[in-house]
Amino acid sequence: MLRPGWLVCWSLVVLPLAAQQDPLLPEIQDPGSPDMITPVPLPEIPFGSPDLLKMTLPETLRIDNKGSQTVDLNGGVNYGGPVKISGDNGLEVFADTARLVLQDESVVLEGHVSVYQGNILQRGDRAVYYYNRKFLDATELSISMDPIIMEAGKFTVQERGGKQVYVGTDAGITLHDAEKPNFWVKADQTKIYPGEKITFKNLKLYAGDVPVFWLPYLSQPLDGELGYHFIPGARSSWGGYLLNSYGIMLGGTRNPETGENEDAWLLSKWHLDFRTLRGVGTGVDFTDTRIHNPENLTGLSLYYLNDLNPSESRSGLPRGVVKEDRYQLELKHRVEFDLPDAASWYLDANLNILSDDYYLEDFRPDIYHINPSPDNMVALFRRDETSLFSLTTRFQANDFQQTATRLPELAFEQSRRPLFGLPVLHEGTTSLGILGVSMADSTRWDVLEPLLALPAGDPREAGLLAQLHEPERELVNQIRGLAPGDPKIAGLRSQLFDTGFTRFHTYQDFSLPMTLGGWLSLTPQAGIGYTRYMAVDGPAKSDSRLHLHAGAEASVKFSRSLENFNNRQWGLDGLLHIVQPYVNWSVLSSDELPTLYPKVDRLTFSTRPPTLSPERFTATDDMQNWNIMRLGVRNHLLTRRDQQAHEWLFMDSYIDAYLNDPELDRTFSNFYNDLRFTPVPWLSLSLETQVPLIDGGSGFSEVSTFLRYQPMPDVELGLGYRWLNNHPVLLNSNRVDLRGFVRLSENWGVGAQQVWETSDGTLELQQYTLHRDLGNWVLGIGLSSRNNRVDTEYGVMLSLSLKDLPSVSLPFRMEAN
């Protein structure tokens, strides 16, 4: 019986085998001329075209042996071993002994029989070749097509539609090339279609000699995306479950001979899932395999579940009423147009329609932790070498999620390039759109108003926050984190209601890179922009803004060759030190909007400094006057490695001096240091720091770093650390991330990870793993615990994968998120 908070699961993928590759076969030395004790001529056995055997048979066969050669009373010729039979087409057969039976017109091979040709290897104790019938009786041989090994009570090769098919009766298949394989897939009939699929009738999966799984029929493609996959297990919020999927290819042209579709292009995965606490779910995924970038263009996914317990929460936070019909429609697809225009035209669709605000948290935690409020957008693009045109529609498909809408927006972007053949470079952007912010259910104001009035730490706070959606919770937390009377509060409160306007925006930037005196790089910049707001939805009126920008970036490089710095242990083969002091001055004059004016593209809280280029400043509605000078120096240490320059160390140190601070009333920013250190493959370090060095800086400090260190081949350690103190909005943090893995022997390894938030003494994550090499398989077992401060989740995690086919994994996994 599973206790609440525990999640145990294991999963199995039934042989999604990869396509075959030719193995590297050992070279067999020619034993030379036979030792003829009894003078019998070497037989020349005729071989015709095979009807059943894919293994191409030679026209003639030669038997060589190093042992005795005798003639028995029945007219047979016995060859003492070792025996080698060579064909004129590369076929080679090895055995301990051979017997030529003239009466049966056969050659009987016995003892350690091995048959080699191409990527095919057959092994066993006995084989008989009938040379007049052109038939090889391989009943007692196993066949290997790297990495597949098959043994069969009866084995033949048939021709289907011009292709050879291996057919085994009472056959077994394994990938473990050992005397006693640790797993077998056995079936009454097994057919191998090389490079395509394997079919089984009355399939049984054996672990050693113990049957552990049965199916009446299975057609398993050699592509890991296709065929049957299932994941059984248990989770505290799901109960016991069995997730089933079957992948098949659709589309293409039907071949009348084989009955199969050729050039199929549509990958479909069909789902039928059972969860004891949540009910039965079903769905299908369609992916166009002709499209590149499959990570972002995943196709169409449909899923539906009649939830038996929709109020069950993984986070432990209470939730309101959730309907039992839970569903998701996801479409991420691209349609490319073949137009006479030299540019590329394509239409992208990114649609995510959900039944409720908790669906992703309950059933798709992999998406929820990255993007809890996915977009709904359709966009037409025209791209060429110098520009990008787009027509974008972004809308609110889920009324429980806050959405920045574009209904639609037309945009034209030009990349940096010479202007009319002059040395002046130009880049720009122009857009016109109907923009807005559609908040989540506006009836929640009866929750927002009392929540904003609560004092910090009030026990009613958690219950009220739980009734809000994530964007609303973020806004409320930002408001409650500000001091009473702060002018930002009014603007943040206004974002809790629907707003919108029609906006025209353009910005054009000009620059002139030059080198002065052969050593000073100077790039003056100038830009002009204009923004017009019309048809404003809300208390504000139409407005216009003019943006004027001027700036310059100057840098100089100094270098010194340090050829005597050589240290093999630290990866040094000479050093070249490059020092690049630089200054970037940027002045922006922008007509600012009133405090309560609605904004769509606005700044979000961050610890990193913003860009000094208005062209790349995407928070258009938050553009304000600034006058900033960034002073810095870059250090590069380069060494030789693999006949190329390798960046051994890089460090960028800089600080912003504010003559006009757009965000806070600062004179100087924090002092920033960004460092990358990759001296050798077994050591790497990344470090980002910022401290208020001059005149209070930005008022907060941050350190973020990660060290990976492999002190010896069998030990790998990792240390991550993040410290944030006194940020005006973000919570203080003092987090330590410890990781380690030790290979105890060739067969055993252990790993561990702990994440500590020391600011409140919480051990957020701990995970411990044990790895066992089982020869052909690698087994991993893990225990994990995650403390989310409301509830603690525990989990058991198992993984099982084939070493010969790493894409074939049988993950017994748990996600304690």
Coordinates of C-alpha atoms in Angstrom, one line a residue, residues 46 94 97 217 331-332 361 482 494 585 612 622 629 633 676 682 755 763 803:
P46 CA 27.7 -25.7 -57.2
F94 CA 33.9 -22.1 -39.7
T97 CA 34.4 -30.7 -38.3
Y217 CA 0.8 -9.7 -30.9
L331 CA -0.8 22.8 -31.8
K332 CA 2.8 23.8 -32.7
E361 CA 0.2 21.2 -12.9
L482 CA 6.3 47.8 -1.8
S494 CA -4.2 49.0 -12.8
W585 CA 27.5 55.9 -23.3
L612 CA 21.6 50.3 -23.4
D622 CA 8.2 51.5 -20.3
M629 CA 27.6 55.4 -19.1
V633 CA 37.1 46.0 -19.1
R676 CA 33.9 31.9 -17.4
W682 CA 37.5 18.0 -16.1
V755 CA 19.6 21.7 -2.6
L763 CA 16.3 21.2 2.5
K803 CA 24.1 0.0 -23.5

